[in-house]
mmCIF file with all atom_site columns, C-alpha atoms in Angstrom:
data_model
loop_
_atom_site.group_PDB
_atom_site.id
_atom_site.type_symbol
_atom_site.label_atom_id
_atom_site.label_alt_id
_atom_site.label_comp_id
_atom_site.label_asym_id
_atom_site.label_entity_id
_atom_site.label_seq_id
_atom_site.pdbx_PDB_ins_code
_atom_site.Cartn_x
_atom_site.Cartn_y
_atom_site.Cartn_z
_atom_site.occupancy
_atom_site.B_iso_or_equiv
_atom_site.pdbx_formal_charge
_atom_site.auth_seq_id
_atom_site.auth_comp_id
_atom_site.auth_asym_id
_atom_site.auth_atom_id
_atom_site.pdbx_PDB_model_num
ATOM 1   C CA . UNK A 1 1   ? 14.125 17.458  -27.753 1.00 41.00 ? 1   UNK A CA 1
ATOM 2   C CA . UNK A 1 2   ? 10.715 16.161  -28.843 1.00 47.00 ? 2   UNK A CA 1
ATOM 3   C CA . UNK A 1 3   ? 8.242  15.439  -26.058 1.00 46.00 ? 3   UNK A CA 1
ATOM 4   C CA . UNK A 1 4   ? 5.556  12.784  -26.115 1.00 63.00 ? 4   UNK A CA 1
ATOM 5   C CA . UNK A 1 5   ? 2.671  11.369  -24.137 1.00 74.00 ? 5   UNK A CA 1
ATOM 6   C CA . UNK A 1 6   ? 3.278  7.802   -25.294 1.00 82.00 ? 6   UNK A CA 1
ATOM 7   C CA . UNK A 1 7   ? 3.134  5.152   -22.572 1.00 81.00 ? 7   UNK A CA 1
ATOM 8   C CA . UNK A 1 8   ? 5.073  2.411   -24.377 1.00 87.00 ? 8   UNK A CA 1
ATOM 9   C CA . UNK A 1 9   ? 7.107  1.799   -27.509 1.00 90.00 ? 9   UNK A CA 1
ATOM 10  C CA . UNK A 1 10  ? 4.175  -0.102  -29.006 1.00 90.00 ? 10  UNK A CA 1
ATOM 11  C CA . UNK A 1 11  ? 1.970  2.928   -28.355 1.00 91.00 ? 11  UNK A CA 1
ATOM 12  C CA . UNK A 1 12  ? 4.470  5.040   -30.320 1.00 92.00 ? 12  UNK A CA 1
ATOM 13  C CA . UNK A 1 13  ? 4.653  2.474   -33.115 1.00 93.00 ? 13  UNK A CA 1
ATOM 14  C CA . UNK A 1 14  ? 0.889  2.156   -33.496 1.00 92.00 ? 14  UNK A CA 1
ATOM 15  C CA . UNK A 1 15  ? 0.307  5.910   -33.555 1.00 91.00 ? 15  UNK A CA 1
ATOM 16  C CA . UNK A 1 16  ? 3.270  7.129   -35.609 1.00 90.00 ? 16  UNK A CA 1
ATOM 17  C CA . UNK A 1 17  ? 2.575  8.139   -39.189 1.00 92.00 ? 17  UNK A CA 1
ATOM 18  C CA . UNK A 1 18  ? 4.087  5.560   -41.525 1.00 94.00 ? 18  UNK A CA 1
ATOM 19  C CA . UNK A 1 19  ? 2.946  3.118   -44.219 1.00 95.00 ? 19  UNK A CA 1
ATOM 20  C CA . UNK A 1 20  ? 1.390  -0.073  -42.854 1.00 94.00 ? 20  UNK A CA 1
ATOM 21  C CA . UNK A 1 21  ? 4.040  -2.153  -44.612 1.00 95.00 ? 21  UNK A CA 1
ATOM 22  C CA . UNK A 1 22  ? 6.815  -0.302  -42.797 1.00 96.00 ? 22  UNK A CA 1
ATOM 23  C CA . UNK A 1 23  ? 5.005  -0.757  -39.485 1.00 96.00 ? 23  UNK A CA 1
ATOM 24  C CA . UNK A 1 24  ? 4.714  -4.512  -40.114 1.00 96.00 ? 24  UNK A CA 1
ATOM 25  C CA . UNK A 1 25  ? 8.433  -4.750  -40.870 1.00 97.00 ? 25  UNK A CA 1
ATOM 26  C CA . UNK A 1 26  ? 9.298  -2.868  -37.671 1.00 97.00 ? 26  UNK A CA 1
ATOM 27  C CA . UNK A 1 27  ? 7.050  -5.098  -35.560 1.00 96.00 ? 27  UNK A CA 1
ATOM 28  C CA . UNK A 1 28  ? 8.658  -8.248  -36.932 1.00 97.00 ? 28  UNK A CA 1
ATOM 29  C CA . UNK A 1 29  ? 12.159 -6.818  -36.569 1.00 97.00 ? 29  UNK A CA 1
ATOM 30  C CA . UNK A 1 30  ? 11.512 -5.911  -32.939 1.00 96.00 ? 30  UNK A CA 1
ATOM 31  C CA . UNK A 1 31  ? 10.159 -9.381  -32.243 1.00 96.00 ? 31  UNK A CA 1
ATOM 32  C CA . UNK A 1 32  ? 13.081 -11.197 -33.888 1.00 97.00 ? 32  UNK A CA 1
ATOM 33  C CA . UNK A 1 33  ? 15.831 -8.843  -32.645 1.00 97.00 ? 33  UNK A CA 1
ATOM 34  C CA . UNK A 1 34  ? 14.593 -9.335  -29.075 1.00 95.00 ? 34  UNK A CA 1
ATOM 35  C CA . UNK A 1 35  ? 14.304 -13.114 -29.443 1.00 94.00 ? 35  UNK A CA 1
ATOM 36  C CA . UNK A 1 36  ? 17.419 -13.926 -31.455 1.00 94.00 ? 36  UNK A CA 1
ATOM 37  C CA . UNK A 1 37  ? 19.611 -10.822 -31.289 1.00 94.00 ? 37  UNK A CA 1
ATOM 38  C CA . UNK A 1 38  ? 20.408 -8.309  -34.022 1.00 95.00 ? 38  UNK A CA 1
ATOM 39  C CA . UNK A 1 39  ? 23.357 -10.214 -35.489 1.00 94.00 ? 39  UNK A CA 1
ATOM 40  C CA . UNK A 1 40  ? 21.439 -13.505 -35.711 1.00 96.00 ? 40  UNK A CA 1
ATOM 41  C CA . UNK A 1 41  ? 18.392 -12.006 -37.432 1.00 97.00 ? 41  UNK A CA 1
ATOM 42  C CA . UNK A 1 42  ? 18.379 -11.760 -41.230 1.00 97.00 ? 42  UNK A CA 1
ATOM 43  C CA . UNK A 1 43  ? 16.246 -9.479  -43.373 1.00 96.00 ? 43  UNK A CA 1
ATOM 44  C CA . UNK A 1 44  ? 14.825 -12.604 -45.040 1.00 97.00 ? 44  UNK A CA 1
ATOM 45  C CA . UNK A 1 45  ? 13.623 -13.918 -41.664 1.00 97.00 ? 45  UNK A CA 1
ATOM 46  C CA . UNK A 1 46  ? 12.035 -10.534 -40.936 1.00 97.00 ? 46  UNK A CA 1
ATOM 47  C CA . UNK A 1 47  ? 10.285 -10.598 -44.316 1.00 97.00 ? 47  UNK A CA 1
ATOM 48  C CA . UNK A 1 48  ? 9.018  -14.116 -43.663 1.00 97.00 ? 48  UNK A CA 1
ATOM 49  C CA . UNK A 1 49  ? 7.730  -13.229 -40.196 1.00 97.00 ? 49  UNK A CA 1
ATOM 50  C CA . UNK A 1 50  ? 5.709  -10.241 -41.440 1.00 96.00 ? 50  UNK A CA 1
ATOM 51  C CA . UNK A 1 51  ? 4.553  -12.103 -44.571 1.00 96.00 ? 51  UNK A CA 1
ATOM 52  C CA . UNK A 1 52  ? 6.124  -9.636  -46.987 1.00 96.00 ? 52  UNK A CA 1
ATOM 53  C CA . UNK A 1 53  ? 8.808  -10.011 -49.612 1.00 96.00 ? 53  UNK A CA 1
ATOM 54  C CA . UNK A 1 54  ? 12.401 -9.143  -48.799 1.00 96.00 ? 54  UNK A CA 1
ATOM 55  C CA . UNK A 1 55  ? 12.190 -6.555  -51.576 1.00 96.00 ? 55  UNK A CA 1
ATOM 56  C CA . UNK A 1 56  ? 9.436  -4.818  -49.621 1.00 95.00 ? 56  UNK A CA 1
ATOM 57  C CA . UNK A 1 57  ? 11.661 -4.734  -46.549 1.00 96.00 ? 57  UNK A CA 1
ATOM 58  C CA . UNK A 1 58  ? 14.372 -2.999  -48.597 1.00 96.00 ? 58  UNK A CA 1
ATOM 59  C CA . UNK A 1 59  ? 11.779 -0.629  -50.034 1.00 95.00 ? 59  UNK A CA 1
ATOM 60  C CA . UNK A 1 60  ? 11.311 0.807   -46.546 1.00 96.00 ? 60  UNK A CA 1
ATOM 61  C CA . UNK A 1 61  ? 14.854 0.311   -45.180 1.00 96.00 ? 61  UNK A CA 1
ATOM 62  C CA . UNK A 1 62  ? 18.151 0.401   -47.092 1.00 95.00 ? 62  UNK A CA 1
ATOM 63  C CA . UNK A 1 63  ? 19.643 -2.302  -44.883 1.00 95.00 ? 63  UNK A CA 1
ATOM 64  C CA . UNK A 1 64  ? 19.325 -4.016  -41.517 1.00 96.00 ? 64  UNK A CA 1
ATOM 65  C CA . UNK A 1 65  ? 21.337 -1.305  -39.755 1.00 95.00 ? 65  UNK A CA 1
ATOM 66  C CA . UNK A 1 66  ? 18.894 1.363   -40.887 1.00 96.00 ? 66  UNK A CA 1
ATOM 67  C CA . UNK A 1 67  ? 16.087 -0.818  -39.578 1.00 96.00 ? 67  UNK A CA 1
ATOM 68  C CA . UNK A 1 68  ? 17.778 -1.021  -36.162 1.00 96.00 ? 68  UNK A CA 1
ATOM 69  C CA . UNK A 1 69  ? 18.427 2.740   -36.161 1.00 95.00 ? 69  UNK A CA 1
ATOM 70  C CA . UNK A 1 70  ? 14.743 3.369   -36.888 1.00 95.00 ? 70  UNK A CA 1
ATOM 71  C CA . UNK A 1 71  ? 13.939 1.441   -33.725 1.00 95.00 ? 71  UNK A CA 1
ATOM 72  C CA . UNK A 1 72  ? 16.640 2.959   -31.502 1.00 95.00 ? 72  UNK A CA 1
ATOM 73  C CA . UNK A 1 73  ? 16.436 6.633   -32.557 1.00 94.00 ? 73  UNK A CA 1
ATOM 74  C CA . UNK A 1 74  ? 12.926 7.424   -31.234 1.00 92.00 ? 74  UNK A CA 1
ATOM 75  C CA . UNK A 1 75  ? 13.828 5.761   -27.940 1.00 92.00 ? 75  UNK A CA 1
ATOM 76  C CA . UNK A 1 76  ? 16.812 8.054   -27.418 1.00 93.00 ? 76  UNK A CA 1
ATOM 77  C CA . UNK A 1 77  ? 15.313 11.229  -28.891 1.00 90.00 ? 77  UNK A CA 1
ATOM 78  C CA . UNK A 1 78  ? 11.745 11.010  -27.617 1.00 90.00 ? 78  UNK A CA 1
ATOM 79  C CA . UNK A 1 79  ? 10.652 8.013   -25.589 1.00 91.00 ? 79  UNK A CA 1
ATOM 80  C CA . UNK A 1 80  ? 13.398 7.614   -22.975 1.00 92.00 ? 80  UNK A CA 1
ATOM 81  C CA . UNK A 1 81  ? 13.283 11.307  -21.962 1.00 91.00 ? 81  UNK A CA 1
ATOM 82  C CA . UNK A 1 82  ? 9.488  11.245  -21.873 1.00 91.00 ? 82  UNK A CA 1
ATOM 83  C CA . UNK A 1 83  ? 9.183  7.940   -19.988 1.00 92.00 ? 83  UNK A CA 1
ATOM 84  C CA . UNK A 1 84  ? 11.809 8.917   -17.402 1.00 92.00 ? 84  UNK A CA 1
ATOM 85  C CA . UNK A 1 85  ? 10.211 12.326  -16.799 1.00 91.00 ? 85  UNK A CA 1
ATOM 86  C CA . UNK A 1 86  ? 6.763  10.752  -16.411 1.00 91.00 ? 86  UNK A CA 1
ATOM 87  C CA . UNK A 1 87  ? 8.229  8.316   -13.891 1.00 94.00 ? 87  UNK A CA 1
ATOM 88  C CA . UNK A 1 88  ? 9.982  10.999  -11.824 1.00 93.00 ? 88  UNK A CA 1
ATOM 89  C CA . UNK A 1 89  ? 6.817  13.090  -11.673 1.00 92.00 ? 89  UNK A CA 1
ATOM 90  C CA . UNK A 1 90  ? 4.735  10.068  -10.657 1.00 93.00 ? 90  UNK A CA 1
ATOM 91  C CA . UNK A 1 91  ? 7.148  9.122   -7.877  1.00 94.00 ? 91  UNK A CA 1
ATOM 92  C CA . UNK A 1 92  ? 6.950  12.680  -6.563  1.00 89.00 ? 92  UNK A CA 1
ATOM 93  C CA . UNK A 1 93  ? 3.148  12.622  -6.546  1.00 89.00 ? 93  UNK A CA 1
ATOM 94  C CA . UNK A 1 94  ? 2.582  9.140   -5.120  1.00 86.00 ? 94  UNK A CA 1
ATOM 95  C CA . UNK A 1 95  ? 5.278  8.523   -2.510  1.00 90.00 ? 95  UNK A CA 1
ATOM 96  C CA . UNK A 1 96  ? 5.418  10.201  0.911   1.00 94.00 ? 96  UNK A CA 1
ATOM 97  C CA . UNK A 1 97  ? 7.026  7.355   2.891   1.00 96.00 ? 97  UNK A CA 1
ATOM 98  C CA . UNK A 1 98  ? 9.903  5.096   1.957   1.00 97.00 ? 98  UNK A CA 1
ATOM 99  C CA . UNK A 1 99  ? 7.734  1.961   1.996   1.00 97.00 ? 99  UNK A CA 1
ATOM 100 C CA . UNK A 1 100 ? 5.315  3.668   -0.386  1.00 96.00 ? 100 UNK A CA 1
ATOM 101 C CA . UNK A 1 101 ? 8.228  4.525   -2.658  1.00 97.00 ? 101 UNK A CA 1
ATOM 102 C CA . UNK A 1 102 ? 9.407  0.910   -2.733  1.00 97.00 ? 102 UNK A CA 1
ATOM 103 C CA . UNK A 1 103 ? 5.895  -0.337  -3.482  1.00 97.00 ? 103 UNK A CA 1
ATOM 104 C CA . UNK A 1 104 ? 5.296  2.257   -6.187  1.00 97.00 ? 104 UNK A CA 1
ATOM 105 C CA . UNK A 1 105 ? 8.639  1.904   -7.961  1.00 97.00 ? 105 UNK A CA 1
ATOM 106 C CA . UNK A 1 106 ? 8.600  -1.899  -8.086  1.00 97.00 ? 106 UNK A CA 1
ATOM 107 C CA . UNK A 1 107 ? 4.960  -2.080  -9.196  1.00 97.00 ? 107 UNK A CA 1
ATOM 108 C CA . UNK A 1 108 ? 5.257  0.709   -11.770 1.00 96.00 ? 108 UNK A CA 1
ATOM 109 C CA . UNK A 1 109 ? 8.626  -0.353  -13.239 1.00 96.00 ? 109 UNK A CA 1
ATOM 110 C CA . UNK A 1 110 ? 7.762  -4.037  -13.458 1.00 96.00 ? 110 UNK A CA 1
ATOM 111 C CA . UNK A 1 111 ? 4.551  -3.335  -15.344 1.00 96.00 ? 111 UNK A CA 1
ATOM 112 C CA . UNK A 1 112 ? 6.567  -0.975  -17.570 1.00 95.00 ? 112 UNK A CA 1
ATOM 113 C CA . UNK A 1 113 ? 9.140  -3.716  -18.217 1.00 95.00 ? 113 UNK A CA 1
ATOM 114 C CA . UNK A 1 114 ? 6.415  -6.224  -19.068 1.00 95.00 ? 114 UNK A CA 1
ATOM 115 C CA . UNK A 1 115 ? 4.869  -3.818  -21.568 1.00 94.00 ? 115 UNK A CA 1
ATOM 116 C CA . UNK A 1 116 ? 8.209  -2.897  -23.158 1.00 94.00 ? 116 UNK A CA 1
ATOM 117 C CA . UNK A 1 117 ? 10.284 -6.047  -22.641 1.00 94.00 ? 117 UNK A CA 1
ATOM 118 C CA . UNK A 1 118 ? 11.123 -6.549  -26.319 1.00 95.00 ? 118 UNK A CA 1
ATOM 119 C CA . UNK A 1 119 ? 12.509 -3.049  -26.683 1.00 94.00 ? 119 UNK A CA 1
ATOM 120 C CA . UNK A 1 120 ? 14.382 -3.275  -23.387 1.00 94.00 ? 120 UNK A CA 1
ATOM 121 C CA . UNK A 1 121 ? 15.997 -6.526  -24.539 1.00 94.00 ? 121 UNK A CA 1
ATOM 122 C CA . UNK A 1 122 ? 17.147 -4.876  -27.784 1.00 95.00 ? 122 UNK A CA 1
ATOM 123 C CA . UNK A 1 123 ? 18.457 -1.810  -25.951 1.00 95.00 ? 123 UNK A CA 1
ATOM 124 C CA . UNK A 1 124 ? 20.445 -3.872  -23.439 1.00 93.00 ? 124 UNK A CA 1
ATOM 125 C CA . UNK A 1 125 ? 22.058 -5.859  -26.244 1.00 93.00 ? 125 UNK A CA 1
ATOM 126 C CA . UNK A 1 126 ? 23.069 -2.676  -28.060 1.00 94.00 ? 126 UNK A CA 1
ATOM 127 C CA . UNK A 1 127 ? 24.309 -0.937  -24.920 1.00 94.00 ? 127 UNK A CA 1
ATOM 128 C CA . UNK A 1 128 ? 26.818 -3.739  -24.425 1.00 93.00 ? 128 UNK A CA 1
ATOM 129 C CA . UNK A 1 129 ? 28.511 -2.965  -27.743 1.00 93.00 ? 129 UNK A CA 1
ATOM 130 C CA . UNK A 1 130 ? 27.742 0.709   -28.462 1.00 94.00 ? 130 UNK A CA 1
ATOM 131 C CA . UNK A 1 131 ? 29.540 3.185   -26.162 1.00 95.00 ? 131 UNK A CA 1
ATOM 132 C CA . UNK A 1 132 ? 27.986 6.222   -27.832 1.00 94.00 ? 132 UNK A CA 1
ATOM 133 C CA . UNK A 1 133 ? 24.488 4.870   -27.242 1.00 94.00 ? 133 UNK A CA 1
ATOM 134 C CA . UNK A 1 134 ? 25.416 4.116   -23.626 1.00 94.00 ? 134 UNK A CA 1
ATOM 135 C CA . UNK A 1 135 ? 26.629 7.699   -23.128 1.00 95.00 ? 135 UNK A CA 1
ATOM 136 C CA . UNK A 1 136 ? 23.443 9.116   -24.654 1.00 94.00 ? 136 UNK A CA 1
ATOM 137 C CA . UNK A 1 137 ? 21.204 7.025   -22.419 1.00 94.00 ? 137 UNK A CA 1
ATOM 138 C CA . UNK A 1 138 ? 23.235 7.845   -19.302 1.00 94.00 ? 138 UNK A CA 1
ATOM 139 C CA . UNK A 1 139 ? 22.906 11.548  -20.075 1.00 94.00 ? 139 UNK A CA 1
ATOM 140 C CA . UNK A 1 140 ? 19.134 11.141  -20.110 1.00 93.00 ? 140 UNK A CA 1
ATOM 141 C CA . UNK A 1 141 ? 18.724 8.774   -17.166 1.00 93.00 ? 141 UNK A CA 1
ATOM 142 C CA . UNK A 1 142 ? 21.352 9.704   -14.561 1.00 93.00 ? 142 UNK A CA 1
ATOM 143 C CA . UNK A 1 143 ? 19.832 13.082  -13.541 1.00 94.00 ? 143 UNK A CA 1
ATOM 144 C CA . UNK A 1 144 ? 16.447 11.400  -13.089 1.00 92.00 ? 144 UNK A CA 1
ATOM 145 C CA . UNK A 1 145 ? 17.988 8.580   -11.045 1.00 93.00 ? 145 UNK A CA 1
ATOM 146 C CA . UNK A 1 146 ? 19.839 11.085  -8.858  1.00 94.00 ? 146 UNK A CA 1
ATOM 147 C CA . UNK A 1 147 ? 16.551 12.837  -8.101  1.00 93.00 ? 147 UNK A CA 1
ATOM 148 C CA . UNK A 1 148 ? 14.908 9.545   -7.072  1.00 95.00 ? 148 UNK A CA 1
ATOM 149 C CA . UNK A 1 149 ? 17.861 8.530   -4.872  1.00 96.00 ? 149 UNK A CA 1
ATOM 150 C CA . UNK A 1 150 ? 17.889 11.935  -3.152  1.00 95.00 ? 150 UNK A CA 1
ATOM 151 C CA . UNK A 1 151 ? 14.186 11.628  -2.422  1.00 95.00 ? 151 UNK A CA 1
ATOM 152 C CA . UNK A 1 152 ? 14.682 8.092   -1.077  1.00 96.00 ? 152 UNK A CA 1
ATOM 153 C CA . UNK A 1 153 ? 17.462 9.293   1.224   1.00 96.00 ? 153 UNK A CA 1
ATOM 154 C CA . UNK A 1 154 ? 15.167 12.006  2.558   1.00 96.00 ? 154 UNK A CA 1
ATOM 155 C CA . UNK A 1 155 ? 12.314 9.562   3.200   1.00 97.00 ? 155 UNK A CA 1
ATOM 156 C CA . UNK A 1 156 ? 14.624 7.024   4.831   1.00 97.00 ? 156 UNK A CA 1
ATOM 157 C CA . UNK A 1 157 ? 15.868 9.657   7.291   1.00 95.00 ? 157 UNK A CA 1
ATOM 158 C CA . UNK A 1 158 ? 12.269 10.425  8.254   1.00 95.00 ? 158 UNK A CA 1
ATOM 159 C CA . UNK A 1 159 ? 11.502 6.777   9.144   1.00 96.00 ? 159 UNK A CA 1
ATOM 160 C CA . UNK A 1 160 ? 12.808 5.598   12.525  1.00 96.00 ? 160 UNK A CA 1
ATOM 161 C CA . UNK A 1 161 ? 12.396 1.945   11.536  1.00 96.00 ? 161 UNK A CA 1
ATOM 162 C CA . UNK A 1 162 ? 15.006 2.264   8.759   1.00 97.00 ? 162 UNK A CA 1
ATOM 163 C CA . UNK A 1 163 ? 18.490 0.952   9.486   1.00 96.00 ? 163 UNK A CA 1
ATOM 164 C CA . UNK A 1 164 ? 20.891 3.929   9.532   1.00 94.00 ? 164 UNK A CA 1
ATOM 165 C CA . UNK A 1 165 ? 23.652 1.803   7.983   1.00 95.00 ? 165 UNK A CA 1
ATOM 166 C CA . UNK A 1 166 ? 21.646 1.199   4.787   1.00 96.00 ? 166 UNK A CA 1
ATOM 167 C CA . UNK A 1 167 ? 21.913 3.807   2.034   1.00 96.00 ? 167 UNK A CA 1
ATOM 168 C CA . UNK A 1 168 ? 19.458 4.654   -0.715  1.00 97.00 ? 168 UNK A CA 1
ATOM 169 C CA . UNK A 1 169 ? 22.054 3.444   -3.227  1.00 96.00 ? 169 UNK A CA 1
ATOM 170 C CA . UNK A 1 170 ? 22.020 0.005   -1.580  1.00 97.00 ? 170 UNK A CA 1
ATOM 171 C CA . UNK A 1 171 ? 18.237 -0.031  -1.685  1.00 97.00 ? 171 UNK A CA 1
ATOM 172 C CA . UNK A 1 172 ? 18.172 0.792   -5.391  1.00 97.00 ? 172 UNK A CA 1
ATOM 173 C CA . UNK A 1 173 ? 20.770 -1.852  -6.161  1.00 97.00 ? 173 UNK A CA 1
ATOM 174 C CA . UNK A 1 174 ? 18.449 -4.340  -4.481  1.00 97.00 ? 174 UNK A CA 1
ATOM 175 C CA . UNK A 1 175 ? 15.405 -3.043  -6.361  1.00 97.00 ? 175 UNK A CA 1
ATOM 176 C CA . UNK A 1 176 ? 17.298 -3.211  -9.679  1.00 96.00 ? 176 UNK A CA 1
ATOM 177 C CA . UNK A 1 177 ? 18.481 -6.734  -8.949  1.00 97.00 ? 177 UNK A CA 1
ATOM 178 C CA . UNK A 1 178 ? 14.994 -7.920  -8.061  1.00 97.00 ? 178 UNK A CA 1
ATOM 179 C CA . UNK A 1 179 ? 13.515 -6.401  -11.230 1.00 97.00 ? 179 UNK A CA 1
ATOM 180 C CA . UNK A 1 180 ? 16.261 -7.925  -13.383 1.00 95.00 ? 180 UNK A CA 1
ATOM 181 C CA . UNK A 1 181 ? 15.916 -11.421 -11.919 1.00 96.00 ? 181 UNK A CA 1
ATOM 182 C CA . UNK A 1 182 ? 12.119 -11.376 -12.163 1.00 96.00 ? 182 UNK A CA 1
ATOM 183 C CA . UNK A 1 183 ? 12.266 -10.162 -15.776 1.00 95.00 ? 183 UNK A CA 1
ATOM 184 C CA . UNK A 1 184 ? 14.691 -12.939 -16.754 1.00 93.00 ? 184 UNK A CA 1
ATOM 185 C CA . UNK A 1 185 ? 12.535 -15.584 -15.074 1.00 94.00 ? 185 UNK A CA 1
ATOM 186 C CA . UNK A 1 186 ? 9.316  -14.344 -16.701 1.00 95.00 ? 186 UNK A CA 1
ATOM 187 C CA . UNK A 1 187 ? 10.587 -13.938 -20.257 1.00 93.00 ? 187 UNK A CA 1
ATOM 188 C CA . UNK A 1 188 ? 13.494 -16.367 -20.554 1.00 89.00 ? 188 UNK A CA 1
ATOM 189 C CA . UNK A 1 189 ? 11.942 -19.197 -18.532 1.00 92.00 ? 189 UNK A CA 1
ATOM 190 C CA . UNK A 1 190 ? 8.180  -18.734 -19.048 1.00 91.00 ? 190 UNK A CA 1
ATOM 191 C CA . UNK A 1 191 ? 5.812  -20.777 -16.904 1.00 93.00 ? 191 UNK A CA 1
ATOM 192 C CA . UNK A 1 192 ? 2.056  -21.292 -16.913 1.00 93.00 ? 192 UNK A CA 1
ATOM 193 C CA . UNK A 1 193 ? 2.159  -20.731 -13.154 1.00 94.00 ? 193 UNK A CA 1
ATOM 194 C CA . UNK A 1 194 ? 3.636  -17.228 -13.426 1.00 96.00 ? 194 UNK A CA 1
ATOM 195 C CA . UNK A 1 195 ? 1.729  -14.683 -11.319 1.00 97.00 ? 195 UNK A CA 1
ATOM 196 C CA . UNK A 1 196 ? 2.855  -11.085 -11.873 1.00 97.00 ? 196 UNK A CA 1
ATOM 197 C CA . UNK A 1 197 ? 1.134  -9.599  -8.837  1.00 97.00 ? 197 UNK A CA 1
ATOM 198 C CA . UNK A 1 198 ? 2.471  -12.327 -6.553  1.00 97.00 ? 198 UNK A CA 1
ATOM 199 C CA . UNK A 1 199 ? 5.986  -11.711 -7.887  1.00 97.00 ? 199 UNK A CA 1
ATOM 200 C CA . UNK A 1 200 ? 5.642  -7.967  -7.336  1.00 98.00 ? 200 UNK A CA 1
ATOM 201 C CA . UNK A 1 201 ? 4.657  -8.527  -3.710  1.00 98.00 ? 201 UNK A CA 1
ATOM 202 C CA . UNK A 1 202 ? 7.625  -10.862 -3.260  1.00 98.00 ? 202 UNK A CA 1
ATOM 203 C CA . UNK A 1 203 ? 10.025 -8.221  -4.639  1.00 98.00 ? 203 UNK A CA 1
ATOM 204 C CA . UNK A 1 204 ? 8.526  -5.551  -2.384  1.00 98.00 ? 204 UNK A CA 1
ATOM 205 C CA . UNK A 1 205 ? 8.952  -7.788  0.661   1.00 97.00 ? 205 UNK A CA 1
ATOM 206 C CA . UNK A 1 206 ? 12.620 -8.436  -0.131  1.00 97.00 ? 206 UNK A CA 1
ATOM 207 C CA . UNK A 1 207 ? 13.405 -4.753  -0.655  1.00 98.00 ? 207 UNK A CA 1
ATOM 208 C CA . UNK A 1 208 ? 11.633 -3.597  2.499   1.00 97.00 ? 208 UNK A CA 1
ATOM 209 C CA . UNK A 1 209 ? 13.529 -6.187  4.509   1.00 97.00 ? 209 UNK A CA 1
ATOM 210 C CA . UNK A 1 210 ? 16.816 -4.680  3.296   1.00 96.00 ? 210 UNK A CA 1
ATOM 211 C CA . UNK A 1 211 ? 16.202 -1.272  4.851   1.00 97.00 ? 211 UNK A CA 1
ATOM 212 C CA . UNK A 1 212 ? 14.276 -1.988  8.062   1.00 95.00 ? 212 UNK A CA 1
ATOM 213 C CA . UNK A 1 213 ? 15.879 -2.810  11.394  1.00 85.00 ? 213 UNK A CA 1
#
């Protein structure tokens, strides 16, 4: 499996070797797929958004499905394994207490979501209808998640202020829920008053409250 040091999908897109026209088509497709969904986005609308002819779109991609596959394939083959491994290693290096883990995971993952929200939106939409893609992503992510949960369990046992009746699985369900809700609010209901750092602190507060007596 190919390894990478990319920090975001956009980083991969900007630094991958491809004609500029193809890169422009991909950028517009990502934008429109994330906004309107794959089914509701036409190749003509992609061409219009990137200011190219539809013929140029078909020069680089045989059809819309190939365009989607060109977006999804590097995520599964390269980026998801790399991103998840980077995250696991960072958690191991930066968290020695459960409160530190909560702070690090929420801060790190929310900034990651903000930087990659278009791709995450596309992936979620496809995971709902593509069982094979779901299985591939689970194969990549579940071992990493198990490692994080095991480490959280260990840190929770070391902290006398943690409620013994609360499991690491419950904590991570809360963290996931907080990240999901905050992402929906930021990107589906944008506001001029949005403050990322304030929202991160709010999520951290909620998650800490779940585990402490």
